[in-house]
């Protein structure tokens, strides 16, 4: 995957990514339509988690990878609610041999921690946990990307199907 591509598969110059391009070793092709496409806020977190688990299982993702994928999605949507303005949008796509989950928010919230940033103050306090959920999400999936453009942040998670 070209790292300059955004989470929607667009090059920095707006050209679409090639169909079936490999993302971290997993080919992802466009699906007929999303398995899930909804807006969420705090009150919806449990329902979103259950919807993702159900649709991912029906698409062929099995434990323990199913649990890892649901954990990753939950960490990101929770991060959006707690740190990113309170609401967001989730879209889950079946790409043939992989699932792709795209989570966006476009409201100004607290500073958005990246999974590579060490925000620890060395004493376990302050903002030490702001990026931990994103690090967990990155470790739990085959491919993770986060792109911020202006006030819009998009996180993409990809898990290969069994």
Coordinates of C-alpha atoms in Angstrom, one line a residue:
X1 CA 0.0 0.0 0.0
X2 CA 1.2 3.4 -0.8
X3 CA 1.4 5.2 2.5
X4 CA 0.3 8.5 0.9
X5 CA -3.1 7.0 0.2
X6 CA -5.9 8.0 2.5
X7 CA -8.3 5.6 4.2
X8 CA -10.7 5.8 1.3
X9 CA -8.0 4.4 -1.1
X10 CA -7.3 7.8 -2.7
X11 CA -3.8 8.9 -3.6
X12 CA -2.8 12.3 -2.3
X13 CA -3.7 13.6 -5.7
X14 CA -7.2 12.1 -5.6
X15 CA -6.6 9.1 -7.8
X16 CA -8.2 5.9 -6.6
X17 CA -6.1 3.0 -5.4
X18 CA -6.0 0.0 -7.8
X19 CA -8.7 -2.5 -7.2
X20 CA -7.4 -5.5 -5.2
X21 CA -4.3 -3.6 -4.1
X22 CA -2.5 -5.4 -1.2
X23 CA -2.8 -3.8 2.2
X24 CA -0.2 -5.3 4.5
X25 CA -0.3 -8.6 2.6
X26 CA -4.1 -8.8 2.3
X27 CA -5.8 -8.0 -1.0
X28 CA -8.9 -5.8 -0.5
X29 CA -11.4 -5.3 -3.3
X30 CA -14.4 -3.1 -3.3
X31 CA -17.5 -4.8 -1.9
X32 CA -21.0 -4.6 -3.3
X33 CA -22.0 -2.3 -0.4
X34 CA -21.2 -1.8 3.2
X35 CA -22.1 -4.5 5.7
X36 CA -22.6 -1.7 8.2
X37 CA -22.9 2.1 7.7
X38 CA -24.1 4.2 10.6
X39 CA -23.5 7.2 12.8
X40 CA -22.7 6.5 16.4
X41 CA -22.3 8.3 19.7
X42 CA -21.7 7.2 23.3
X43 CA -25.1 5.6 23.8
X44 CA -24.5 3.4 20.7
X45 CA -21.1 1.9 21.6
X46 CA -22.5 -1.5 22.8
X47 CA -24.8 -1.8 19.8
X48 CA -22.0 -0.9 17.4
X49 CA -19.8 -3.5 18.9
X50 CA -22.5 -6.2 18.6
X51 CA -23.3 -5.2 15.0
X52 CA -19.6 -5.4 14.0
X53 CA -19.2 -8.8 15.7
X54 CA -22.4 -10.1 14.0
X55 CA -21.6 -8.9 10.5
X56 CA -17.9 -9.8 10.7
X57 CA -18.8 -13.4 11.8
X58 CA -21.3 -13.7 9.0
X59 CA -18.6 -12.5 6.6
X60 CA -16.4 -15.4 7.7
X61 CA -14.1 -13.9 10.4
X62 CA -13.6 -16.5 13.2
X63 CA -12.2 -16.4 16.7
X64 CA -9.6 -15.5 17.8
X65 CA -9.3 -13.0 14.9
X66 CA -13.0 -12.0 15.3
X67 CA -12.4 -11.0 18.9
X68 CA -9.3 -9.1 18.0
X69 CA -11.1 -7.2 15.2
X70 CA -14.1 -6.3 17.4
X71 CA -11.6 -5.2 20.1
X72 CA -9.8 -2.9 17.6
X73 CA -13.1 -1.4 16.3
X74 CA -14.3 -0.8 19.9
X75 CA -11.1 0.9 20.9
X76 CA -11.3 3.3 17.9
X77 CA -15.0 4.1 18.3
X78 CA -14.6 4.6 22.0
X79 CA -11.6 6.9 21.3
X80 CA -13.8 8.9 18.9
X81 CA -16.5 9.3 21.5
X82 CA -14.2 10.2 24.4
X83 CA -11.6 12.3 22.6
X84 CA -12.9 13.2 19.1
X85 CA -16.0 15.2 19.6
X86 CA -18.5 12.7 20.8
X87 CA -19.8 11.1 17.6
X88 CA -18.6 9.5 14.4
X89 CA -19.4 7.2 11.5
X90 CA -18.5 3.6 11.0
X91 CA -18.6 1.7 7.7
X92 CA -17.7 -2.0 7.5
X93 CA -17.0 -3.5 4.1
X94 CA -16.4 -7.1 2.9
X95 CA -13.6 -7.2 0.4
X96 CA -13.7 -10.8 -0.6
X97 CA -10.8 -12.0 1.5
X98 CA -10.7 -9.2 4.1
X99 CA -12.9 -6.9 6.1
X100 CA -12.3 -3.2 6.1
X101 CA -13.7 -0.9 8.7
X102 CA -13.5 2.8 8.2
X103 CA -14.3 5.1 11.2
X104 CA -14.5 8.8 10.8
X105 CA -15.3 11.9 12.8
X106 CA -15.3 15.5 11.8
X107 CA -15.8 17.4 15.0
X108 CA -13.1 19.1 16.9
X109 CA -12.3 17.3 20.1
X110 CA -9.3 16.9 22.3
X111 CA -5.9 16.5 20.6
X112 CA -6.1 13.2 18.7
X113 CA -3.3 10.9 19.9
X114 CA -1.6 8.8 17.3
X115 CA -0.7 5.1 18.1
X116 CA 3.0 5.9 17.6
X117 CA 3.1 8.9 19.9
X118 CA 4.3 8.3 23.5
X119 CA 2.1 10.6 25.5
X120 CA 3.2 9.3 28.8
X121 CA 4.4 11.9 31.3
X122 CA 6.5 9.2 33.1
X123 CA 4.2 9.1 36.1
X124 CA 1.2 7.3 34.8
X125 CA -1.0 10.4 35.0
X126 CA -1.9 13.2 32.7
X127 CA -2.6 12.1 29.2
X128 CA -0.7 8.8 29.3
X129 CA -3.7 6.8 28.1
X130 CA -4.9 8.9 25.2
X131 CA -3.1 6.8 22.6
X132 CA -3.2 3.4 24.3
X133 CA -6.5 2.2 22.7
X134 CA -5.2 3.2 19.2
X135 CA -2.0 1.1 19.9
X136 CA -4.2 -1.8 20.9
X137 CA -6.2 -1.4 17.8
X138 CA -3.1 -1.3 15.6
X139 CA -1.8 -4.5 17.2
X140 CA -5.1 -6.4 16.8
X141 CA -5.5 -6.1 13.0
X142 CA -3.6 -6.9 9.9
X143 CA -3.5 -3.3 8.7
X144 CA -4.1 0.1 10.4
X145 CA -4.1 3.6 9.1
X146 CA -5.0 6.9 10.5
X147 CA -5.3 10.1 8.4
X148 CA -6.2 13.5 9.6
X149 CA -7.1 16.2 7.1
X150 CA -8.3 19.5 8.7
X151 CA -10.9 18.5 11.3
X152 CA -11.7 15.1 9.7
X153 CA -9.9 12.0 11.1
X154 CA -10.3 8.7 9.4
X155 CA -9.1 5.4 10.9
X156 CA -9.1 2.3 8.7
X157 CA -8.8 -1.3 10.1
X158 CA -8.3 -4.3 7.9
X159 CA -8.5 -8.0 8.9
X160 CA -8.0 -10.9 6.6
X161 CA -10.7 -13.5 6.6
X162 CA -9.9 -17.0 7.7

